[in-house]
Amino acid sequence: MLNLQPYADPKYFIILLLALLPLAIGLYFGKRFAWYEVIVSVVFIFLMFDGHKYHEGFALIGYMIWQWLLVWAYTIYRKKANNSWVFYGATVLAIVPLALVKIAPAAHWTHVTTLLGFMGISYLTFRSVAMIMETRDGTIKAFNPWLFLRFMLFLPTISSGPIDRYRRFVKDIESVPAREKYLDMLGKAVHFFFLGFLYKFVLSYIFGTLLLPRVEHMAMLSAHANGGWSWWLIGVMYAYGFDLFFDFAGYSLFAVATGYVMGIEVPMNFNLPFLSKNLKEFWNRWHMTLSFWFRDFVFMRLVFMMMKNKWFKSRITTSNVAYIANMLLMGFWHGLTWYYIAYGLFHGVGLVVNDAWLRYKKKHHVPHNKFTEAFAIVLTFHVVMISFLLFSGFLDTLWFHHHH
């Protein structure tokens, strides 16, 4: 049975681009073949979840029916009334399948993972929850079942993002880019495909497949002698951090490039994150669609709620609490292990410290020049790298599962 994992090998790209060719020709001549696009998507999604992954395919179908009914029911309700508790209820129900899948490994519910889990569940949940929230706000006014399915199951981004927004997506899918614009998008797509190949199949391979296992092995050996600490950890940190970036940024570039071929301007996920001068800037450049999602749907709403209910006198305290809650939630989203939660806390506290430093800098006119800027970039890079070492879970293996 042919099983095609997204962007896994050259074969996938050849089959994908051949399948998308009629669509691209249509777009070039100012036509969007919606039915053809849907058929291609269904076939590729089927090939992603067939064979040994068939139970994930069934989980996806069940999940989609659940989300469809939920968003549809909430839209009908919202036209008539606007009770906060109904909104909270709908949001919680939208998150339940994902929450169960995230809790399952920690609670050892293997049947839950088999029954509900499928590749991409996290990213689909972001889309439906955002739709419920925007329906609450009144920015999404109607439920279109057809557009809902095309948005949720958009082929290039189904398994790992970037996380698009419904209104932005619909504007693209209901129109055809002008020919010059489309040619420009195709040019960018070619560029992104090649850059993605460099990132994922060359650089990520060097750091993740060639280097990482070796430095991890050395770290294990020397930690054994030195009571859990080892200078090799620094090597693990760099190798893992670069592998994480090049693997995921490469993947995101493929998704964006494929979206562009389909005439959809999928939002970018990374913008030179290692050149950030502080943590706040880092989160505006790293996994951008995720951090902007959390900013808009968690952080801003928390701040608004706390200010409305006057929880804290000071605005600074309010935003600090929101930073920590926001990042902790992001940590929990990654998974229920101590190191993911610690990673979230690390970045939450990091943003609080960062904000305090920016206020201090402004008040005391701290000197600012090329050197301080270079220092800030190097410092931020290393703070982030330390957080990635934590995120990798290697410390967990090293300290708590180190078999002699």
Tab-separated table of C-alpha atoms in Angstrom:
chain	number	residue	atom	x	y	z
A	1	MET	CA	0.000	0.000	0.000
A	2	LEU	CA	1.405	3.382	-0.981
A	3	ASN	CA	1.764	5.607	2.079
A	4	LEU	CA	3.013	9.164	1.558
A	5	GLN	CA	4.229	11.178	4.538
A	6	PRO	CA	4.226	14.945	3.872
A	7	TYR	CA	7.545	16.334	2.587
A	8	ALA	CA	9.384	13.191	3.689
A	9	ASP	CA	11.368	12.442	0.532
A	10	PRO	CA	11.878	13.576	-3.094
A	11	LYS	CA	9.200	11.130	-4.304
A	12	TYR	CA	6.545	13.036	-2.348
A	13	PHE	CA	7.468	16.345	-3.977
A	14	ILE	CA	7.420	14.891	-7.486
A	15	ILE	CA	3.981	13.297	-6.999
A	16	LEU	CA	2.635	16.411	-5.239
A	17	LEU	CA	3.824	18.879	-7.885
A	18	LEU	CA	2.551	16.685	-10.736
A	19	ALA	CA	-0.832	16.505	-9.005
A	20	LEU	CA	-0.889	20.285	-8.517
A	21	LEU	CA	0.119	21.075	-12.108
A	22	PRO	CA	-3.460	21.294	-13.522
A	23	LEU	CA	-4.386	23.563	-10.613
A	24	ALA	CA	-1.407	25.837	-11.310
A	25	ILE	CA	-2.255	26.020	-15.022
A	26	GLY	CA	-5.831	26.929	-14.077
A	27	LEU	CA	-4.636	29.690	-11.738
A	28	TYR	CA	-2.324	31.013	-14.450
A	29	PHE	CA	-5.376	31.393	-16.702
A	30	GLY	CA	-7.418	33.016	-13.937
A	31	LYS	CA	-9.477	29.970	-12.910
A	32	ARG	CA	-9.473	28.094	-9.601
A	33	PHE	CA	-10.538	24.466	-10.050
A	34	ALA	CA	-12.065	23.978	-6.607
A	35	TRP	CA	-13.282	20.426	-7.245
A	36	TYR	CA	-9.922	19.311	-8.551
A	37	GLU	CA	-8.219	20.863	-5.526
A	38	VAL	CA	-10.572	18.974	-3.206
A	39	ILE	CA	-9.998	15.650	-4.990
A	40	VAL	CA	-6.200	16.072	-4.818
A	41	SER	CA	-6.453	16.962	-1.123
A	42	VAL	CA	-8.654	13.965	-0.322
A	43	VAL	CA	-6.317	11.592	-2.186
A	44	PHE	CA	-3.195	12.950	-0.473
A	45	ILE	CA	-4.818	12.933	2.964
A	46	PHE	CA	-5.898	9.343	2.304
A	47	LEU	CA	-2.326	8.404	1.305
A	48	MET	CA	-1.052	10.079	4.478
A	49	PHE	CA	-3.270	7.941	6.743
A	50	ASP	CA	-3.587	4.637	4.869
A	51	GLY	CA	-1.803	1.327	5.419
A	52	HIS	CA	-0.316	1.063	8.908
A	53	LYS	CA	-1.783	4.459	9.848
A	54	TYR	CA	-5.415	3.676	9.024
A	55	HIS	CA	-6.613	4.156	12.634
A	56	GLU	CA	-5.290	7.743	12.478
A	57	GLY	CA	-7.414	8.249	9.374
A	58	PHE	CA	-10.551	7.165	11.231
A	59	ALA	CA	-9.570	9.406	14.151
A	60	LEU	CA	-9.265	12.344	11.731
A	61	ILE	CA	-12.737	11.702	10.276
A	62	GLY	CA	-14.312	11.442	13.736
A	63	TYR	CA	-12.484	14.572	14.859
A	64	MET	CA	-13.639	16.557	11.822
A	65	ILE	CA	-17.296	15.584	12.326
A	66	TRP	CA	-17.012	16.651	15.982
A	67	GLN	CA	-15.451	20.049	15.157
A	68	TRP	CA	-17.857	20.653	12.264
A	69	LEU	CA	-20.917	20.080	14.496
A	70	LEU	CA	-19.399	22.195	17.249
A	71	VAL	CA	-18.493	25.269	15.182
A	72	TRP	CA	-21.782	25.026	13.279
A	73	ALA	CA	-23.856	24.755	16.472
A	74	TYR	CA	-21.985	27.640	18.092
A	75	THR	CA	-22.486	29.855	15.013
A	76	ILE	CA	-26.248	29.178	15.078
A	77	TYR	CA	-26.329	29.954	18.814
A	78	ARG	CA	-24.242	33.124	18.450
A	79	LYS	CA	-26.731	34.626	15.977
A	80	LYS	CA	-29.393	34.494	18.698
A	81	ALA	CA	-27.474	35.103	21.938
A	82	ASN	CA	-24.029	35.603	23.445
A	83	ASN	CA	-23.633	33.949	26.826
A	84	SER	CA	-20.045	33.728	28.100
A	85	TRP	CA	-20.520	30.257	29.566
A	86	VAL	CA	-21.806	28.843	26.291
A	87	PHE	CA	-18.696	30.298	24.640
A	88	TYR	CA	-16.395	28.771	27.290
A	89	GLY	CA	-18.212	25.464	26.929
A	90	ALA	CA	-17.816	25.426	23.144
A	91	THR	CA	-14.110	26.303	23.454
A	92	VAL	CA	-13.520	23.541	26.006
A	93	LEU	CA	-15.378	20.992	23.859
A	94	ALA	CA	-13.213	21.976	20.875
A	95	ILE	CA	-10.064	21.377	22.941
A	96	VAL	CA	-11.211	18.107	24.607
A	97	PRO	CA	-9.961	15.678	21.889
A	98	LEU	CA	-6.508	17.312	21.879
A	99	ALA	CA	-6.379	17.473	25.688
A	100	LEU	CA	-7.191	13.748	25.943
A	101	VAL	CA	-4.482	12.908	23.406
A	102	LYS	CA	-1.949	15.029	25.329
A	103	ILE	CA	-2.899	13.537	28.718
A	104	ALA	CA	-2.970	9.942	27.402
A	105	PRO	CA	0.819	9.225	27.372
A	106	ALA	CA	1.254	10.615	30.902
A	107	ALA	CA	-1.756	8.655	32.171
A	108	HIS	CA	-0.845	5.522	30.126
A	109	TRP	CA	-4.193	5.410	28.306
A	110	THR	CA	-2.921	3.668	25.201
A	111	HIS	CA	-6.410	3.091	23.780
A	112	VAL	CA	-7.145	6.855	23.869
A	113	THR	CA	-4.108	7.603	21.703
A	114	THR	CA	-5.140	4.878	19.248
A	115	LEU	CA	-8.751	5.982	19.186
A	116	LEU	CA	-8.395	9.781	19.056
A	117	GLY	CA	-4.817	10.581	18.077
A	118	PHE	CA	-3.673	11.480	14.570
A	119	MET	CA	-0.844	13.492	13.071
A	120	GLY	CA	-1.845	17.150	12.932
A	121	ILE	CA	-4.488	17.181	15.681
A	122	SER	CA	-2.743	20.091	17.455
A	123	TYR	CA	-2.745	22.265	14.379
A	124	LEU	CA	-6.361	21.528	13.474
A	125	THR	CA	-7.430	22.378	17.025
A	126	PHE	CA	-5.855	25.837	16.758
A	127	ARG	CA	-7.934	26.468	13.650
A	128	SER	CA	-11.293	25.452	15.087
A	129	VAL	CA	-10.742	27.165	18.460
A	130	ALA	CA	-9.808	30.400	16.673
A	131	MET	CA	-13.000	30.117	14.600
A	132	ILE	CA	-15.129	29.752	17.737
A	133	MET	CA	-13.393	32.755	19.311
A	134	GLU	CA	-13.793	34.903	16.206
A	135	THR	CA	-17.448	33.879	15.918
A	136	ARG	CA	-17.839	35.056	19.512
A	137	ASP	CA	-16.188	38.379	18.584
A	138	GLY	CA	-18.517	38.719	15.613
A	139	THR	CA	-15.675	38.835	13.057
A	140	ILE	CA	-16.854	35.508	11.576
A	141	LYS	CA	-20.555	35.906	10.920
A	142	ALA	CA	-21.655	32.790	9.063
A	143	PHE	CA	-20.785	29.106	9.008
A	144	ASN	CA	-19.979	27.792	5.555
A	145	PRO	CA	-19.519	23.997	5.868
A	146	TRP	CA	-17.667	23.799	2.546
A	147	LEU	CA	-15.162	26.561	3.400
A	148	PHE	CA	-14.833	25.197	6.933
A	149	LEU	CA	-13.660	21.828	5.590
A	150	ARG	CA	-11.301	23.385	3.056
A	151	PHE	CA	-9.791	25.594	5.753
A	152	MET	CA	-9.384	22.841	8.339
A	153	LEU	CA	-8.054	20.259	5.892
A	154	PHE	CA	-5.901	22.530	3.717
A	155	LEU	CA	-3.380	20.019	2.416
A	156	PRO	CA	-0.004	21.814	2.707
A	157	THR	CA	-0.484	22.763	6.360
A	158	ILE	CA	-2.530	19.857	7.720
A	159	SER	CA	0.173	18.003	9.616
A	160	SER	CA	2.420	20.719	11.067
A	161	GLY	CA	1.189	24.212	10.224
A	162	PRO	CA	1.811	27.111	9.682
A	163	ILE	CA	-1.436	27.988	11.476
A	164	ASP	CA	-3.560	30.109	9.152
A	165	ARG	CA	-6.583	32.222	10.118
A	166	TYR	CA	-9.996	31.522	8.643
A	167	ARG	CA	-10.791	34.984	7.273
A	168	ARG	CA	-7.358	35.391	5.702
A	169	PHE	CA	-7.568	31.944	4.133
A	170	VAL	CA	-11.099	32.396	2.773
A	171	LYS	CA	-10.165	35.684	1.118
A	172	ASP	CA	-7.432	33.808	-0.788
A	173	ILE	CA	-9.403	30.680	-1.654
A	174	GLU	CA	-12.434	32.583	-2.940
A	175	SER	CA	-10.336	34.586	-5.374
A	176	VAL	CA	-7.633	34.037	-7.956
A	177	PRO	CA	-4.392	36.037	-7.768
A	178	ALA	CA	-3.692	38.304	-10.758
A	179	ARG	CA	-1.342	36.622	-13.254
A	180	GLU	CA	1.667	38.791	-12.347
A	181	LYS	CA	1.067	38.202	-8.663
A	182	TYR	CA	0.713	34.449	-9.225
A	183	LEU	CA	3.944	34.272	-11.219
A	184	ASP	CA	5.639	36.128	-8.378
A	185	MET	CA	4.193	33.585	-5.917
A	186	LEU	CA	5.506	30.716	-8.060
A	187	GLY	CA	8.957	32.332	-8.080
A	188	LYS	CA	8.872	32.558	-4.298
A	189	ALA	CA	7.641	28.958	-4.091
A	190	VAL	CA	10.662	27.723	-6.071
A	191	HIS	CA	12.956	29.728	-3.787
A	192	PHE	CA	11.244	28.352	-0.649
A	193	PHE	CA	11.383	24.761	-1.943
A	194	PHE	CA	15.144	24.992	-2.524
A	195	LEU	CA	15.770	26.756	0.772
A	196	GLY	CA	13.620	24.115	2.472
A	197	PHE	CA	15.686	21.322	0.876
A	198	LEU	CA	18.863	22.964	2.166
A	199	TYR	CA	17.385	23.358	5.661
A	200	LYS	CA	15.658	20.010	6.077
A	201	PHE	CA	17.621	17.525	3.989
A	202	VAL	CA	21.119	19.006	4.347
A	203	LEU	CA	21.536	21.152	7.479
A	204	SER	CA	19.002	19.374	9.688
A	205	TYR	CA	20.503	16.058	8.566
A	206	ILE	CA	24.014	17.224	9.519
A	207	PHE	CA	22.989	18.518	12.959
A	208	GLY	CA	20.279	16.013	13.838
A	209	THR	CA	21.349	12.748	12.237
A	210	LEU	CA	25.143	12.989	12.019
A	211	LEU	CA	26.133	15.166	14.986
A	212	LEU	CA	23.422	14.910	17.638
A	213	PRO	CA	23.602	11.146	18.425
A	214	ARG	CA	27.395	11.400	18.759
A	215	VAL	CA	27.435	14.346	21.154
A	216	GLU	CA	24.562	12.805	23.132
A	217	HIS	CA	26.563	9.605	23.439
A	218	MET	CA	29.653	11.532	24.632
A	219	ALA	CA	27.533	13.528	27.103
A	220	MET	CA	26.124	10.278	28.495
A	221	LEU	CA	29.582	8.762	28.914
A	222	SER	CA	31.163	11.752	30.633
A	223	ALA	CA	28.078	12.535	32.752
A	224	HIS	CA	28.354	8.994	34.046
A	225	ALA	CA	31.766	9.896	35.467
A	226	ASN	CA	30.922	13.448	36.606
A	227	GLY	CA	27.652	13.002	38.453
A	228	GLY	CA	25.264	14.077	35.701
A	229	TRP	CA	27.144	17.103	34.365
A	230	SER	CA	29.255	17.227	31.243
A	231	TRP	CA	30.785	19.844	28.953
A	232	TRP	CA	29.409	17.783	26.068
A	233	LEU	CA	25.980	19.145	27.004
A	234	ILE	CA	26.969	22.378	25.264
A	235	GLY	CA	27.490	20.395	22.067
A	236	VAL	CA	24.130	18.677	22.557
A	237	MET	CA	22.538	22.098	23.037
A	238	TYR	CA	23.892	23.532	19.762
A	239	ALA	CA	23.293	20.376	17.725
A	240	TYR	CA	19.725	19.980	18.991
A	241	GLY	CA	18.883	23.683	18.691
A	242	PHE	CA	20.068	23.930	15.084
A	243	ASP	CA	18.432	20.627	14.169
A	244	LEU	CA	15.136	21.814	15.674
A	245	PHE	CA	15.267	25.055	13.705
A	246	PHE	CA	16.391	23.684	10.331
A	247	ASP	CA	14.013	20.725	10.485
A	248	PHE	CA	10.947	22.741	11.383
A	249	ALA	CA	11.788	25.848	9.339
A	250	GLY	CA	12.474	23.601	6.336
A	251	TYR	CA	9.153	21.867	6.843
A	252	SER	CA	7.360	25.214	7.153
A	253	LEU	CA	9.002	26.478	3.956
A	254	PHE	CA	7.676	23.422	2.087
A	255	ALA	CA	4.173	24.092	3.407
A	256	VAL	CA	4.325	27.776	2.427
A	257	ALA	CA	5.740	26.954	-1.019
A	258	THR	CA	3.024	24.357	-1.682
A	259	GLY	CA	0.397	26.854	-0.525
A	260	TYR	CA	1.788	29.454	-2.945
A	261	VAL	CA	1.560	26.966	-5.844
A	262	MET	CA	-2.111	26.540	-4.874
A	263	GLY	CA	-2.551	30.324	-4.949
A	264	ILE	CA	-2.835	30.642	-1.152
A	265	GLU	CA	-0.476	32.981	0.707
A	266	VAL	CA	0.186	30.777	3.724
A	267	PRO	CA	1.742	32.925	6.489
A	268	MET	CA	5.467	32.475	7.177
A	269	ASN	CA	6.600	30.672	10.324
A	270	PHE	CA	10.155	31.949	10.795
A	271	ASN	CA	11.939	35.227	10.226
A	272	LEU	CA	15.659	34.863	11.064
A	273	PRO	CA	14.929	34.077	14.741
A	274	PHE	CA	18.580	33.797	15.787
A	275	LEU	CA	19.144	37.479	15.006
A	276	SER	CA	16.688	38.554	17.727
A	277	LYS	CA	18.001	41.141	20.194
A	278	ASN	CA	15.730	40.005	23.032
A	279	LEU	CA	13.218	37.286	23.909
A	280	LYS	CA	10.191	39.355	22.981
A	281	GLU	CA	11.621	39.890	19.508
A	282	PHE	CA	12.524	36.196	19.351
A	283	TRP	CA	8.860	35.235	19.776
A	284	ASN	CA	7.963	37.637	16.959
A	285	ARG	CA	10.362	35.712	14.698
A	286	TRP	CA	10.168	32.078	15.919
A	287	HIS	CA	7.250	29.764	15.029
A	288	MET	CA	5.407	33.000	14.331
A	289	THR	CA	1.990	31.562	13.504
A	290	LEU	CA	1.989	29.714	16.846
A	291	SER	CA	3.213	32.628	18.952
A	292	PHE	CA	0.846	35.103	17.220
A	293	TRP	CA	-2.002	32.655	17.811
A	294	PHE	CA	-1.161	32.524	21.515
A	295	ARG	CA	-0.716	36.311	21.582
A	296	ASP	CA	-4.136	36.977	20.019
A	297	PHE	CA	-6.215	34.179	21.527
A	298	VAL	CA	-4.591	33.656	24.930
A	299	PHE	CA	-2.410	36.592	26.011
A	300	MET	CA	-4.602	39.492	24.824
A	301	ARG	CA	-7.763	37.829	26.154
A	302	LEU	CA	-6.182	37.132	29.535
A	303	VAL	CA	-5.016	40.747	29.823
A	304	PHE	CA	-8.459	41.993	28.806
A	305	MET	CA	-10.215	39.704	31.296
A	306	MET	CA	-7.880	40.640	34.169
A	307	MET	CA	-8.282	44.356	33.465
A	308	LYS	CA	-12.059	44.083	33.151
A	309	ASN	CA	-12.332	42.247	36.467
A	310	LYS	CA	-9.649	44.462	38.077
A	311	TRP	CA	-7.595	41.532	39.379
A	312	PHE	CA	-4.430	43.608	39.746
A	313	LYS	CA	-3.871	47.320	40.272
A	314	SER	CA	-0.790	47.526	38.101
A	315	ARG	CA	-0.764	46.972	34.354
A	316	ILE	CA	2.758	45.605	34.660
A	317	THR	CA	1.623	42.833	37.038
A	318	THR	CA	-1.283	42.078	34.710
A	319	SER	CA	0.946	41.609	31.675
A	320	ASN	CA	3.512	39.620	33.695
A	321	VAL	CA	0.867	37.163	34.902
A	322	ALA	CA	-0.448	36.904	31.338
A	323	TYR	CA	3.075	36.238	29.965
A	324	ILE	CA	3.658	33.392	32.397
A	325	ALA	CA	0.181	31.864	31.938
A	326	ASN	CA	0.479	32.171	28.146
A	327	MET	CA	3.887	30.493	27.958
A	328	LEU	CA	2.975	27.823	30.523
A	329	LEU	CA	-0.041	26.923	28.402
A	330	MET	CA	2.248	26.707	25.360
A	331	GLY	CA	4.479	24.354	27.372
A	332	PHE	CA	1.500	22.158	28.319
A	333	TRP	CA	0.424	22.126	24.669
A	334	HIS	CA	3.774	20.560	23.703
A	335	GLY	CA	3.121	17.733	26.143
A	336	LEU	CA	2.681	16.827	29.796
A	337	THR	CA	6.303	16.254	30.772
A	338	TRP	CA	8.275	18.244	33.332
A	339	TYR	CA	10.682	19.564	30.705
A	340	TYR	CA	7.990	20.962	28.370
A	341	ILE	CA	6.307	22.684	31.299
A	342	ALA	CA	9.675	23.958	32.567
A	343	TYR	CA	10.384	25.250	29.040
A	344	GLY	CA	7.100	27.181	29.093
A	345	LEU	CA	7.856	28.601	32.522
A	346	PHE	CA	11.400	29.497	31.421
A	347	HIS	CA	10.061	31.590	28.528
A	348	GLY	CA	7.259	33.105	30.616
A	349	VAL	CA	9.718	34.293	33.254
A	350	GLY	CA	12.121	35.258	30.456
A	351	LEU	CA	9.533	37.593	28.932
A	352	VAL	CA	8.824	39.140	32.347
A	353	VAL	CA	12.553	39.797	32.892
A	354	ASN	CA	12.847	41.068	29.327
A	355	ASP	CA	10.017	43.566	29.854
A	356	ALA	CA	11.544	44.770	33.124
A	357	TRP	CA	14.908	45.254	31.409
A	358	LEU	CA	13.315	47.252	28.563
A	359	ARG	CA	11.627	49.540	31.114
A	360	TYR	CA	14.897	49.929	33.037
A	361	LYS	CA	16.802	50.687	29.825
A	362	LYS	CA	14.330	53.396	28.855
A	363	LYS	CA	14.336	55.005	32.288
A	364	HIS	CA	18.100	55.024	32.798
A	365	HIS	CA	19.130	55.734	29.186
A	366	VAL	CA	21.388	52.691	28.932
A	367	PRO	CA	23.929	53.221	26.102
A	368	HIS	CA	22.948	51.650	22.807
A	369	ASN	CA	25.413	50.984	19.988
A	370	LYS	CA	26.626	48.306	17.562
A	371	PHE	CA	28.478	46.482	20.322
A	372	THR	CA	25.555	46.361	22.766
A	373	GLU	CA	23.391	45.178	19.879
A	374	ALA	CA	25.813	42.384	18.951
A	375	PHE	CA	26.064	41.394	22.617
A	376	ALA	CA	22.246	41.348	22.887
A	377	ILE	CA	21.970	39.043	19.854
A	378	VAL	CA	24.590	36.602	21.196
A	379	LEU	CA	23.039	36.641	24.673
A	380	THR	CA	19.485	36.083	23.376
A	381	PHE	CA	20.687	33.274	21.126
A	382	HIS	CA	22.264	31.456	24.072
A	383	VAL	CA	19.275	31.975	26.369
A	384	VAL	CA	17.111	30.435	23.638
A	385	MET	CA	19.572	27.581	23.071
A	386	ILE	CA	19.560	26.743	26.801
A	387	SER	CA	15.753	26.640	26.666
A	388	PHE	CA	15.951	24.251	23.680
A	389	LEU	CA	18.296	21.945	25.601
A	390	LEU	CA	15.598	21.815	28.276
A	391	PHE	CA	12.905	21.335	25.612
A	392	SER	CA	14.765	18.427	23.973
A	393	GLY	CA	14.088	16.121	26.919
A	394	PHE	CA	17.730	15.016	26.842
A	395	LEU	CA	18.238	16.203	30.427
A	396	ASP	CA	15.370	13.931	31.450
A	397	THR	CA	17.145	10.950	29.876
A	398	LEU	CA	20.488	12.024	31.316
A	399	TRP	CA	19.350	12.630	34.896
A	400	PHE	CA	16.380	10.341	35.445
A	401	HIS	CA	16.609	7.493	32.935
A	402	HIS	CA	20.341	7.012	32.732
A	403	HIS	CA	20.875	3.259	32.773
A	404	HIS	CA	24.299	2.282	33.984
